[in-house]
PDB file of N, CA, C and O and ligand atoms in Angstrom:
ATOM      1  N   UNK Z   6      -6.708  -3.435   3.574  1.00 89.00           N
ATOM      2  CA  UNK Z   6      -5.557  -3.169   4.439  1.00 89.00           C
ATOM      3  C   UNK Z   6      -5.972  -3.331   5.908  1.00 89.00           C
ATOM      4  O   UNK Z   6      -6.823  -2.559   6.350  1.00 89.00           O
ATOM      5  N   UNK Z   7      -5.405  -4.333   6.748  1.00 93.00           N
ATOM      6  CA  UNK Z   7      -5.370  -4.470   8.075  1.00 93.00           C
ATOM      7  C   UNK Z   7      -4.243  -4.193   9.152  1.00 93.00           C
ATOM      8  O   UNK Z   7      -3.060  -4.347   8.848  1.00 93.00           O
ATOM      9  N   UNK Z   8      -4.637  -3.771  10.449  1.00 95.00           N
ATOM     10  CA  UNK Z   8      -3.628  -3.482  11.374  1.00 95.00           C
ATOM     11  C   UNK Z   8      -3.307  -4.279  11.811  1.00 95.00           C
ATOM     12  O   UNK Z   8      -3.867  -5.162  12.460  1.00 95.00           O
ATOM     13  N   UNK Z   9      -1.561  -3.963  11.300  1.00 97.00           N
ATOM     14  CA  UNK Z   9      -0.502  -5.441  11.501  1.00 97.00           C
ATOM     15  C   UNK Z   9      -0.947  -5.796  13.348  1.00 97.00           C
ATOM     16  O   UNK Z   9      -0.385  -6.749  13.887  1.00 97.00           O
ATOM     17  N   UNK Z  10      -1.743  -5.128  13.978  1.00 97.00           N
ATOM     18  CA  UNK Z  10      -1.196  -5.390  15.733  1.00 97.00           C
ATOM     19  C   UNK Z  10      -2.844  -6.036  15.751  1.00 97.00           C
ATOM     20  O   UNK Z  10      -3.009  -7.141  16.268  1.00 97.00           O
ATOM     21  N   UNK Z  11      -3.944  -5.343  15.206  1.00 96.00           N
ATOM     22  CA  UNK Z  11      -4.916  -6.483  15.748  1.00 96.00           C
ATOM     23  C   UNK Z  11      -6.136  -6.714  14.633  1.00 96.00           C
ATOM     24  O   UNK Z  11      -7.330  -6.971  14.786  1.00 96.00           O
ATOM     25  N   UNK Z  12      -5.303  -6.507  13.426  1.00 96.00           N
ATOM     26  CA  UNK Z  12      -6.083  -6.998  11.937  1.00 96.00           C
ATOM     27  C   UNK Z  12      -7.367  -6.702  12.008  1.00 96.00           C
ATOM     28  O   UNK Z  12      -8.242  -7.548  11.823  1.00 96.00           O
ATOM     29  N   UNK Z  13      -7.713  -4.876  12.414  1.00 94.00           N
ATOM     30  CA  UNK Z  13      -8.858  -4.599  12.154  1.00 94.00           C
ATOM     31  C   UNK Z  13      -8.273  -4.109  10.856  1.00 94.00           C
ATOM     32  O   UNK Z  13      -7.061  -4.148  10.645  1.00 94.00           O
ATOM     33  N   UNK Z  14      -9.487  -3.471   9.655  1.00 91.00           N
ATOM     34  CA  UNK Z  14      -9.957  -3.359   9.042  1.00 91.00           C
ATOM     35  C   UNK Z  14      -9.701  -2.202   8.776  1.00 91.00           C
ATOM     36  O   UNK Z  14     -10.439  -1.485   9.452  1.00 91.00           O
ATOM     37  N   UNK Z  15      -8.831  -1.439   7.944  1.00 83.00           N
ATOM     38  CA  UNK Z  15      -8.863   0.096   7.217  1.00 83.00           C
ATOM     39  C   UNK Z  15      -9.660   0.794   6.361  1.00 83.00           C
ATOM     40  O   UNK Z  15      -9.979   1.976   6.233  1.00 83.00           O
ATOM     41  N   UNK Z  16      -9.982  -0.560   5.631  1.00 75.00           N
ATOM     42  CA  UNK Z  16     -10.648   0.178   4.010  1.00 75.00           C
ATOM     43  C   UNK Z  16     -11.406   0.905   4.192  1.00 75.00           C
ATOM     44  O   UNK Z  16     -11.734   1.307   3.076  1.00 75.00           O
ATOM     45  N   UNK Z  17     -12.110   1.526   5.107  1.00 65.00           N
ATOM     46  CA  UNK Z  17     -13.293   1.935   5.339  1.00 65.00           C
ATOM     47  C   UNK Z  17     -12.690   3.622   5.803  1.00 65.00           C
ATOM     48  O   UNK Z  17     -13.241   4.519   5.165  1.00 65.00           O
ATOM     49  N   UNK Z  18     -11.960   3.935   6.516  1.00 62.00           N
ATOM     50  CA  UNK Z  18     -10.773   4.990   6.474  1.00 62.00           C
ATOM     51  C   UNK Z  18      -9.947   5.321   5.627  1.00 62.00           C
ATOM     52  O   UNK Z  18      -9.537   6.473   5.483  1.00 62.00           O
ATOM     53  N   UNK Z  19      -9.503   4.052   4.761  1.00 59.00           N
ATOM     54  CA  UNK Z  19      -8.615   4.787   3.985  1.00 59.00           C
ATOM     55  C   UNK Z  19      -8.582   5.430   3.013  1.00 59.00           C
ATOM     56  O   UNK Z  19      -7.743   6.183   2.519  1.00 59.00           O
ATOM     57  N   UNK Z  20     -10.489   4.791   2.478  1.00 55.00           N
ATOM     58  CA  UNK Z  20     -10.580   5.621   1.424  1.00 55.00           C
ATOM     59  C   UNK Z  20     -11.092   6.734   0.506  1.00 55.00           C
ATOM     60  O   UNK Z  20     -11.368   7.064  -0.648  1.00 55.00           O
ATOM     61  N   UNK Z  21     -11.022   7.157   2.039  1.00 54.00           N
ATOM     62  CA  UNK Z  21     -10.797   8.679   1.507  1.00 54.00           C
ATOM     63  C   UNK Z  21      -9.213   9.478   1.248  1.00 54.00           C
ATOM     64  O   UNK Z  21      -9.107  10.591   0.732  1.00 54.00           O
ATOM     65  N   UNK Z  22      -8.114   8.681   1.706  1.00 60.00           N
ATOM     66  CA  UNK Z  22      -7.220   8.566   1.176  1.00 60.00           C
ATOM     67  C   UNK Z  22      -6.838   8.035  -0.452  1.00 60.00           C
ATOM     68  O   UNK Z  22      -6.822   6.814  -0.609  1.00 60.00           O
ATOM     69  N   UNK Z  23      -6.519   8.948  -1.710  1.00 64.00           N
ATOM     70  CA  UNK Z  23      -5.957   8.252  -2.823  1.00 64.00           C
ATOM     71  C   UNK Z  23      -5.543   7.410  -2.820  1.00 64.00           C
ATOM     72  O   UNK Z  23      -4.944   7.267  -1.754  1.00 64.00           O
ATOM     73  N   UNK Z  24      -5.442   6.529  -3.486  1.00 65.00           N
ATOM     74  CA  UNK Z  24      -4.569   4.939  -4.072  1.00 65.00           C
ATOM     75  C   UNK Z  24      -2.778   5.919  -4.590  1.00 65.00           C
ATOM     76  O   UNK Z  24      -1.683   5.374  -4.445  1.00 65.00           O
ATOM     77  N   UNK Z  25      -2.943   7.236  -5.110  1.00 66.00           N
ATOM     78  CA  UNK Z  25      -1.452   7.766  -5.260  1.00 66.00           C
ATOM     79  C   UNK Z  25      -1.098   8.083  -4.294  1.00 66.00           C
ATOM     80  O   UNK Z  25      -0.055   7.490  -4.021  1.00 66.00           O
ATOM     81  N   UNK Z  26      -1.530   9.019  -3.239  1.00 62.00           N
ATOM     82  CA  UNK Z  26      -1.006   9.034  -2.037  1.00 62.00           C
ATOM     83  C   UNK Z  26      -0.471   7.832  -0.934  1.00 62.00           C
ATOM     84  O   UNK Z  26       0.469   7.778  -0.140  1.00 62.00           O
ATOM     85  N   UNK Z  27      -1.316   7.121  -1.226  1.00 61.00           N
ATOM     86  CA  UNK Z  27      -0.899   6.232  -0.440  1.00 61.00           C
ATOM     87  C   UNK Z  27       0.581   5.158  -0.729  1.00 61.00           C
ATOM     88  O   UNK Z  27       1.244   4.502   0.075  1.00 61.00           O
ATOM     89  N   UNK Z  28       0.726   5.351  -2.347  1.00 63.00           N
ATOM     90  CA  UNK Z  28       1.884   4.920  -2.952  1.00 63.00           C
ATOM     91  C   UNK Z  28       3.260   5.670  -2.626  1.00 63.00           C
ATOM     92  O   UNK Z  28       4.395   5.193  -2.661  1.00 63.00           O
ATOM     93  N   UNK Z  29       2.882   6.904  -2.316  1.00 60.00           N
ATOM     94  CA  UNK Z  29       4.069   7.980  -2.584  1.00 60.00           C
ATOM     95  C   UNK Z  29       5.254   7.362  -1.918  1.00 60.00           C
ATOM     96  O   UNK Z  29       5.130   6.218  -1.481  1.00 60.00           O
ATOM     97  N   UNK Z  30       6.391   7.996  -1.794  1.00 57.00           N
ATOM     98  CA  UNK Z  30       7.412   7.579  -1.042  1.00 57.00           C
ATOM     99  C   UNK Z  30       7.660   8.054   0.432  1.00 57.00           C
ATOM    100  O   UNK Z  30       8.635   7.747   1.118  1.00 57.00           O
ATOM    101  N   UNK Z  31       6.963   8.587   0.678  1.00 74.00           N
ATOM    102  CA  UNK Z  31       6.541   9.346   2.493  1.00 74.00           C
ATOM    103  C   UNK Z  31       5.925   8.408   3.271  1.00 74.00           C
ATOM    104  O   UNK Z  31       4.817   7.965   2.969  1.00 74.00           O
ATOM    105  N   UNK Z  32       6.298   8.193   3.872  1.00 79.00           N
ATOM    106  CA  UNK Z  32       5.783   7.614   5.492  1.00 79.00           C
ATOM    107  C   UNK Z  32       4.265   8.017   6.087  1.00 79.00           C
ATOM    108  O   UNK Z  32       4.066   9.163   6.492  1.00 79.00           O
ATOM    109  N   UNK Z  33       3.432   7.215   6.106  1.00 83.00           N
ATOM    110  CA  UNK Z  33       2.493   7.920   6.515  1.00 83.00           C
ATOM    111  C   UNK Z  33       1.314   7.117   7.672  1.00 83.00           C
ATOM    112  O   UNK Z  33       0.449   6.301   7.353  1.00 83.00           O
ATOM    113  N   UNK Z  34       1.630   7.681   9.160  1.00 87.00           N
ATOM    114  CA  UNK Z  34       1.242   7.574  10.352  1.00 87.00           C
ATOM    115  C   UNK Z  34      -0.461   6.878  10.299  1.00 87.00           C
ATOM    116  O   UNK Z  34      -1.390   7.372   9.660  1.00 87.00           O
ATOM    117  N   UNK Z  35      -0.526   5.640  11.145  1.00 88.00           N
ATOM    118  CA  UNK Z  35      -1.821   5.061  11.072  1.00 88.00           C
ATOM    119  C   UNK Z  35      -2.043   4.748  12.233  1.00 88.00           C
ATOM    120  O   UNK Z  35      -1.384   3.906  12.841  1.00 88.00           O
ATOM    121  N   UNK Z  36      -3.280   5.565  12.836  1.00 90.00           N
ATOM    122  CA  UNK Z  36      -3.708   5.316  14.252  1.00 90.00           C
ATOM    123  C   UNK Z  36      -4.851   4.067  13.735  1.00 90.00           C
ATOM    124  O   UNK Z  36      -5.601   4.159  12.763  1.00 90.00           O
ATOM    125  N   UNK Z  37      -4.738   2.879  14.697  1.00 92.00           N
ATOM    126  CA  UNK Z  37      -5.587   2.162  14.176  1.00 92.00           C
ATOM    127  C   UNK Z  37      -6.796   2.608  15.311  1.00 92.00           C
ATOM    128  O   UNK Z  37      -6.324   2.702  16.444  1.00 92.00           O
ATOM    129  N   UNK Z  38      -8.107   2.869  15.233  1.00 90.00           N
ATOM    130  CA  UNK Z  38      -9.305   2.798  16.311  1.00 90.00           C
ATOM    131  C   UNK Z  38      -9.761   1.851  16.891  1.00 90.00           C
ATOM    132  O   UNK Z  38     -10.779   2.058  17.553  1.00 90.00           O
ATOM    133  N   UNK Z  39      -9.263   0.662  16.865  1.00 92.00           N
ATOM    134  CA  UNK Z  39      -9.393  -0.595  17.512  1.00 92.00           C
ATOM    135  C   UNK Z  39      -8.664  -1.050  18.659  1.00 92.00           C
ATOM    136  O   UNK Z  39      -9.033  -1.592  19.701  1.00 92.00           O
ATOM    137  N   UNK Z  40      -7.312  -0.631  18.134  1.00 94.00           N
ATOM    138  CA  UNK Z  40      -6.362  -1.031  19.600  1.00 94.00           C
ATOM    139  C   UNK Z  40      -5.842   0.040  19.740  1.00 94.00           C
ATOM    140  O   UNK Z  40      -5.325  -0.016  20.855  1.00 94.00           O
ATOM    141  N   UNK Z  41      -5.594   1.250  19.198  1.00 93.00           N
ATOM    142  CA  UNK Z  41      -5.121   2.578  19.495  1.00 93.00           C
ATOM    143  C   UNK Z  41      -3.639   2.469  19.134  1.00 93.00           C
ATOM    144  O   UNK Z  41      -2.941   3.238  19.795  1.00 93.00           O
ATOM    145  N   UNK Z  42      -2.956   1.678  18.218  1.00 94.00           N
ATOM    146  CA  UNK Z  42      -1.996   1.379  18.344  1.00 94.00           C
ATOM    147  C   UNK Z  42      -1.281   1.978  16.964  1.00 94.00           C
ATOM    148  O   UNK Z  42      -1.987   1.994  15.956  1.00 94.00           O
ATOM    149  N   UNK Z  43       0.298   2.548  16.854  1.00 93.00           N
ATOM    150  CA  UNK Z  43       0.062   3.402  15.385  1.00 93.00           C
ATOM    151  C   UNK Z  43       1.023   2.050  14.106  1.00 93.00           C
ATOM    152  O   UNK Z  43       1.581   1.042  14.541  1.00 93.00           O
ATOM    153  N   UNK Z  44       0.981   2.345  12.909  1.00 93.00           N
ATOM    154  CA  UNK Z  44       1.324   1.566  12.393  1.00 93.00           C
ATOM    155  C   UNK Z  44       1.963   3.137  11.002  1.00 93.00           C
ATOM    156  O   UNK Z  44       1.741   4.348  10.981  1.00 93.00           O
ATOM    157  N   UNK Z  45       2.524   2.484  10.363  1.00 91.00           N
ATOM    158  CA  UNK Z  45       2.796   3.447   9.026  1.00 91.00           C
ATOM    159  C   UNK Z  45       2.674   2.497   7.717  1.00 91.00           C
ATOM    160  O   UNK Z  45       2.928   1.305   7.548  1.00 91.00           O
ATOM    161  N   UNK Z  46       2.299   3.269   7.066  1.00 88.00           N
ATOM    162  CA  UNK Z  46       1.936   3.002   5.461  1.00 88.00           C
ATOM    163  C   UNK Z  46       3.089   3.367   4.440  1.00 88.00           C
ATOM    164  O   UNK Z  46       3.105   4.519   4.006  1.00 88.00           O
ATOM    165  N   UNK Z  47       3.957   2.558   4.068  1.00 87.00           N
ATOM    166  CA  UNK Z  47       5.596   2.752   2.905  1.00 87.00           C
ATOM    167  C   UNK Z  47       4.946   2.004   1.744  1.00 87.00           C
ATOM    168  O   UNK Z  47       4.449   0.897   1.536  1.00 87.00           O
ATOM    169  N   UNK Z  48       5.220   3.287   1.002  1.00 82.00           N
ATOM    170  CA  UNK Z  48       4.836   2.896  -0.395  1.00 82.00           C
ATOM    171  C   UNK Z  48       3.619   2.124  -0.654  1.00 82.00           C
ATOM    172  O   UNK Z  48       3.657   1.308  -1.575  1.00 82.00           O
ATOM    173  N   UNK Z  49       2.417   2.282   0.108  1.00 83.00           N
ATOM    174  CA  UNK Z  49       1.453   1.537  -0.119  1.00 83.00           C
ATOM    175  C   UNK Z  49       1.188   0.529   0.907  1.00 83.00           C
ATOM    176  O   UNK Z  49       0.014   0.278   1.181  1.00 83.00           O
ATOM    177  N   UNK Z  50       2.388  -0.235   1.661  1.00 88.00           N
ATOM    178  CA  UNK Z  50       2.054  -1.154   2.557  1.00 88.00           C
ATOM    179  C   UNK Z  50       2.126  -0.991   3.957  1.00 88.00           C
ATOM    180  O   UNK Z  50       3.026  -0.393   4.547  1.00 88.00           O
ATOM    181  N   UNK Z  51       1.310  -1.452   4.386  1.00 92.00           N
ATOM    182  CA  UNK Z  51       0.980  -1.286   6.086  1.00 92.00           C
ATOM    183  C   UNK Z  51       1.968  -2.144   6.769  1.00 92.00           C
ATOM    184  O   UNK Z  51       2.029  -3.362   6.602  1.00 92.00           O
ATOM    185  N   UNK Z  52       2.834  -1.374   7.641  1.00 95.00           N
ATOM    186  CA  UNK Z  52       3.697  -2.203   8.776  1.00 95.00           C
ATOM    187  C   UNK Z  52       3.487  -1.674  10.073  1.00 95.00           C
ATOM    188  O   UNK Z  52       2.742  -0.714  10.271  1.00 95.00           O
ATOM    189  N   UNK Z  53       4.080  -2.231  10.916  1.00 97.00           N
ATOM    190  CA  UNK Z  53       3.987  -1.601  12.413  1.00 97.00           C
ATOM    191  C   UNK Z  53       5.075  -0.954  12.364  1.00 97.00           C
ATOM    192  O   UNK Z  53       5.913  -1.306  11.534  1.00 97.00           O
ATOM    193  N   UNK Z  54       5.317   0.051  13.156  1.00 95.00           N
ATOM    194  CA  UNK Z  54       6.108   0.917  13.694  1.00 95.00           C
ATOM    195  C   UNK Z  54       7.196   0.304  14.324  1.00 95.00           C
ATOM    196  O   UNK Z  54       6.964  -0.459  15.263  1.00 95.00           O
ATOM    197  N   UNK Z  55       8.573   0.552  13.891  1.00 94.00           N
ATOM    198  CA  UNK Z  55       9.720   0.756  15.094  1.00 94.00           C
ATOM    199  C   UNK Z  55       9.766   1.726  15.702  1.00 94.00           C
ATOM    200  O   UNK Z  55       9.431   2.857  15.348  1.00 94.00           O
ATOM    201  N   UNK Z  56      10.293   1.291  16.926  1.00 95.00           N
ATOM    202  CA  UNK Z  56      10.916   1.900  17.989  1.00 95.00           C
ATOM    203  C   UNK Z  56      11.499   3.288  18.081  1.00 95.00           C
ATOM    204  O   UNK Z  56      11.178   4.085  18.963  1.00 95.00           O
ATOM    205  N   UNK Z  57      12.504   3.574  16.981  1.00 94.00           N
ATOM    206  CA  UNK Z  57      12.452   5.145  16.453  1.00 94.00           C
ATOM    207  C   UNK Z  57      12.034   5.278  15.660  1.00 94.00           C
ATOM    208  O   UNK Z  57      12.414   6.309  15.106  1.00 94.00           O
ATOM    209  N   UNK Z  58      11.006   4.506  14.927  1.00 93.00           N
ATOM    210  CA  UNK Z  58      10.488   5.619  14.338  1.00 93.00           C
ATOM    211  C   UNK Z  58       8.979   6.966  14.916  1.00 93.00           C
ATOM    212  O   UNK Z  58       8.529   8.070  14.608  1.00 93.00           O
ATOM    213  N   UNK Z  59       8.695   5.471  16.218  1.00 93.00           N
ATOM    214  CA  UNK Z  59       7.914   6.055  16.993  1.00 93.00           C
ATOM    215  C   UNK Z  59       8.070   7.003  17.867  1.00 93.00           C
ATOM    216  O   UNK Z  59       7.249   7.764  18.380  1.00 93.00           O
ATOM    217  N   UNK Z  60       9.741   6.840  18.055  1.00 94.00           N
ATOM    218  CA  UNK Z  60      10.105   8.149  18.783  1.00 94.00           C
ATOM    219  C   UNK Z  60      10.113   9.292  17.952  1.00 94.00           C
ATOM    220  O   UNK Z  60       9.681  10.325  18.463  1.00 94.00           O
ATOM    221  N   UNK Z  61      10.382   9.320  17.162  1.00 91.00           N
ATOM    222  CA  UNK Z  61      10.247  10.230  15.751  1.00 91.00           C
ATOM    223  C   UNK Z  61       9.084  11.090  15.750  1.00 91.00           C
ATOM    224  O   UNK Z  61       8.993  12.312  15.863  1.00 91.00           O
ATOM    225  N   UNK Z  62       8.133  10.096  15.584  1.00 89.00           N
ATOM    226  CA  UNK Z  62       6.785  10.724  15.337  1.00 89.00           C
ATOM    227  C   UNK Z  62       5.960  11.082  16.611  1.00 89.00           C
ATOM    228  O   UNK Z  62       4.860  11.634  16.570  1.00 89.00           O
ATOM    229  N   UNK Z  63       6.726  10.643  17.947  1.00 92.00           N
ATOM    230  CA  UNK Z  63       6.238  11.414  18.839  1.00 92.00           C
ATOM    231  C   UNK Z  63       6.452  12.575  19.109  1.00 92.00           C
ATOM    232  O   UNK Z  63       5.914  13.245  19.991  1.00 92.00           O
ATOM    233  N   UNK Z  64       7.619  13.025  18.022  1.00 92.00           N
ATOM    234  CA  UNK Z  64       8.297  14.987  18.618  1.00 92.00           C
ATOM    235  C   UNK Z  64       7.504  15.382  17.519  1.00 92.00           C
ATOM    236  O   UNK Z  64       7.733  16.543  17.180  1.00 92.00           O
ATOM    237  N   UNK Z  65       6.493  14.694  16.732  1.00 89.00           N
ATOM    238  CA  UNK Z  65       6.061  15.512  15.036  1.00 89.00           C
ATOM    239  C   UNK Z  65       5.085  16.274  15.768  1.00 89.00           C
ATOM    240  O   UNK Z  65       4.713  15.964  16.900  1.00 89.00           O
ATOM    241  N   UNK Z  66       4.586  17.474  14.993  1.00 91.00           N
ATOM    242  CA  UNK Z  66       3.564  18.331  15.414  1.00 91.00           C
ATOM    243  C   UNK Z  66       2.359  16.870  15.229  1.00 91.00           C
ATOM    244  O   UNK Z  66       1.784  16.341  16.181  1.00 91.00           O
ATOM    245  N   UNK Z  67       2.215  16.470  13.799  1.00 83.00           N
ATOM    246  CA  UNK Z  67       0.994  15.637  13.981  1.00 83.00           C
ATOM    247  C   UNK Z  67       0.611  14.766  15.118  1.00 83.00           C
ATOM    248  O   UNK Z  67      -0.540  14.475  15.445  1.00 83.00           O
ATOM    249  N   UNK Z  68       2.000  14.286  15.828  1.00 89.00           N
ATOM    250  CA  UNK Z  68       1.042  13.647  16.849  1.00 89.00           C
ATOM    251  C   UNK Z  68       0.891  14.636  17.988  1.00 89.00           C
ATOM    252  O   UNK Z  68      -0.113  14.712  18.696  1.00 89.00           O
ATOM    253  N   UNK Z  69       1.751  15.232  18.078  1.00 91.00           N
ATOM    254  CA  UNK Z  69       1.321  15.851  19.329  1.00 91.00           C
ATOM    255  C   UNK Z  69      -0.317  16.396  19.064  1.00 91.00           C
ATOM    256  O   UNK Z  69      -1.313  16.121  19.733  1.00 91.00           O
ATOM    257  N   UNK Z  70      -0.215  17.162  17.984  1.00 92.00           N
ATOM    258  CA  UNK Z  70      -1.405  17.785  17.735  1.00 92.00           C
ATOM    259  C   UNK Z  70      -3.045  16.680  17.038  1.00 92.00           C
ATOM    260  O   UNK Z  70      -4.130  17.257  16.960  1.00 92.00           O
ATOM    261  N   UNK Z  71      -2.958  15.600  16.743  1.00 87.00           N
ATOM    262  CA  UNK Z  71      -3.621  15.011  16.071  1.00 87.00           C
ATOM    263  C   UNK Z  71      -3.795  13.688  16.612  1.00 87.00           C
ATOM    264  O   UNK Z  71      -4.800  13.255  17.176  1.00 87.00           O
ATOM    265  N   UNK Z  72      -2.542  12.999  16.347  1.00 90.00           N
ATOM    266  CA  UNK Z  72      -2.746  11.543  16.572  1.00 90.00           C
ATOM    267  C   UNK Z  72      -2.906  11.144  18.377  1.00 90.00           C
ATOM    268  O   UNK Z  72      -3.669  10.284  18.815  1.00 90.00           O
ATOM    269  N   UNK Z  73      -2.096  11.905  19.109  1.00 93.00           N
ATOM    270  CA  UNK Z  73      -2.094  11.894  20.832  1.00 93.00           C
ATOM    271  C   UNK Z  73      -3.300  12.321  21.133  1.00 93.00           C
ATOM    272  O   UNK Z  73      -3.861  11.437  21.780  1.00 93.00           O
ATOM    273  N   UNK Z  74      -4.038  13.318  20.973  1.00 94.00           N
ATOM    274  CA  UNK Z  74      -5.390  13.456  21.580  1.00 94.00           C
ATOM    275  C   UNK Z  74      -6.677  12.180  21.086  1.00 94.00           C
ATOM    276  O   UNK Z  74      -7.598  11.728  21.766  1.00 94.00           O
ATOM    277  N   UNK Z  75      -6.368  11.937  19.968  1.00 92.00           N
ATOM    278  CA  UNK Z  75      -7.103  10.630  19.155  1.00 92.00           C
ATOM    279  C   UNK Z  75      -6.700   9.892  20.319  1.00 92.00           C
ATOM    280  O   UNK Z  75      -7.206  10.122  21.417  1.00 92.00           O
ATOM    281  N   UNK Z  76      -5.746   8.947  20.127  1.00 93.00           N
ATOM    282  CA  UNK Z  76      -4.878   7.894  20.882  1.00 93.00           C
ATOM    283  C   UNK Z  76      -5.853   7.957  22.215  1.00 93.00           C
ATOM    284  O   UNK Z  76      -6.734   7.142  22.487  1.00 93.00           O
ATOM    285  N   UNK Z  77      -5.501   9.059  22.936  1.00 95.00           N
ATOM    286  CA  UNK Z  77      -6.268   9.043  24.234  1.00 95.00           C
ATOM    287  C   UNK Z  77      -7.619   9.025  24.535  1.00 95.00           C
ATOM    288  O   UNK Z  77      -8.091   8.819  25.653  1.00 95.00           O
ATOM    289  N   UNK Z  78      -8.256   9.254  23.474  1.00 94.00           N
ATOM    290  CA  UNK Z  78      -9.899   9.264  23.356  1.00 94.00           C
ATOM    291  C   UNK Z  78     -10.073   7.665  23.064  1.00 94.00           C
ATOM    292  O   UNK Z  78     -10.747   6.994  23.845  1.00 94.00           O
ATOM    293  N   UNK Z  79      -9.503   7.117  22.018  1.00 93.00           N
ATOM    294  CA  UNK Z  79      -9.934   5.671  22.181  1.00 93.00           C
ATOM    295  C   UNK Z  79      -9.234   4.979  23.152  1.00 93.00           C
ATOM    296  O   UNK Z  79      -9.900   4.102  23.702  1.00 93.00           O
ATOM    297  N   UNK Z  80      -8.092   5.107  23.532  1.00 94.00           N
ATOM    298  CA  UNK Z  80      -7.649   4.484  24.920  1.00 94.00           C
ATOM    299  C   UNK Z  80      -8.515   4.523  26.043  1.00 94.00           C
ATOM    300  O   UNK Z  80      -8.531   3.660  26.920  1.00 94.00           O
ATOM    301  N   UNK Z  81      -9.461   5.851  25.998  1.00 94.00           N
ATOM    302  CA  UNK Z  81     -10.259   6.436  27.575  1.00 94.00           C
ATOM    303  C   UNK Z  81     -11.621   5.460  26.870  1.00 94.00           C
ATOM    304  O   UNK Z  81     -12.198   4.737  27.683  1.00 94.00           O
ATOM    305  N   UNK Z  82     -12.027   5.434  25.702  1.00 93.00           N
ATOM    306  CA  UNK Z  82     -13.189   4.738  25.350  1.00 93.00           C
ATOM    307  C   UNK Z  82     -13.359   3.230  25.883  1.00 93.00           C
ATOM    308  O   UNK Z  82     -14.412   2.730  26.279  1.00 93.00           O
ATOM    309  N   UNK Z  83     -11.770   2.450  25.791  1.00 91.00           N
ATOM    310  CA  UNK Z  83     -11.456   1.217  25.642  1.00 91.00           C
ATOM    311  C   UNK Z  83     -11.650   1.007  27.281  1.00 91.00           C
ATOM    312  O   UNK Z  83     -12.614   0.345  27.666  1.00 91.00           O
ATOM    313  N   UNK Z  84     -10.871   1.485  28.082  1.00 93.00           N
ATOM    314  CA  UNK Z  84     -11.441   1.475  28.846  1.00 93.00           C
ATOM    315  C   UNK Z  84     -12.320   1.561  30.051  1.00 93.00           C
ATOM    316  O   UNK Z  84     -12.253   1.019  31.154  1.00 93.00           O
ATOM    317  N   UNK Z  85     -13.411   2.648  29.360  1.00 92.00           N
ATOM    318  CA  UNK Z  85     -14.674   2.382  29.600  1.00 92.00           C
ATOM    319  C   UNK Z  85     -15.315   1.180  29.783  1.00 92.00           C
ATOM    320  O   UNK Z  85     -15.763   0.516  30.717  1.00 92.00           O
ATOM    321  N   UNK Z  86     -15.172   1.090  28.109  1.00 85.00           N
ATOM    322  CA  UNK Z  86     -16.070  -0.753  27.865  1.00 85.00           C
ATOM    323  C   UNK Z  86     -15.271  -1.885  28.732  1.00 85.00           C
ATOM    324  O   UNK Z  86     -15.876  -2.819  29.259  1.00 85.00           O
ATOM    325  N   UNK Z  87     -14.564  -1.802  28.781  1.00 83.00           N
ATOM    326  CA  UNK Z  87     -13.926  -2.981  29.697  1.00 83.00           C
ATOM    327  C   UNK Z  87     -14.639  -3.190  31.458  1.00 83.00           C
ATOM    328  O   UNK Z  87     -15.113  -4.144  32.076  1.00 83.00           O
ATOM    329  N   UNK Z  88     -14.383  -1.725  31.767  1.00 79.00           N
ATOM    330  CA  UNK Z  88     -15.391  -1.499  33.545  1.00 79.00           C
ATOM    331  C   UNK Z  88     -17.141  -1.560  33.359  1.00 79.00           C
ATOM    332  O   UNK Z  88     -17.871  -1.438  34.343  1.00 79.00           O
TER     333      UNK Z  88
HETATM  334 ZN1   ZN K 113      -5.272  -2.249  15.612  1.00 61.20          ZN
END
């Protein structure tokens, strides 16, 4: 499984995620660590995010609490390496 925005590489994250979970019928939020960019997982397959749904998941406790402090640590990492 790769991130639809810059086709890094999941498998290595995901699996510690189940093969059933990842099937279920729930939506489930994917910070990629490469471009910092989020994507969701339906029924097994990786897409990028719309527009509300990202607004969505920006009022969720998880991002506020989880995925936004992530986000900003590899955003502040990224650019580091760039300067
Ligand atoms: Zn990515």
């Amino acid at each position: 499984m790769n991130c639809p925005y810059c086709n890094f590489n999941f498998n290595k994250v995901l699996s510690s995620v189940s093969k059933k979970e990842l099937q279920a019928e729930e939506l489930i939020p994917v910070l990629c660590e490469h471009c910092a960019d989020i994507s969701l997982i339906e029924k097994g397959i990786i897409r990028k995010i719309d527009k509300m749904e990202l607004e969505a998941i920006k009022e969720s406790p998880i991002y506020k609490e989880f995925l936004e402090p992530i986000r900003k640590g590899i955003l502040a990492y990224m650019t580091r390496k760039l300067q």
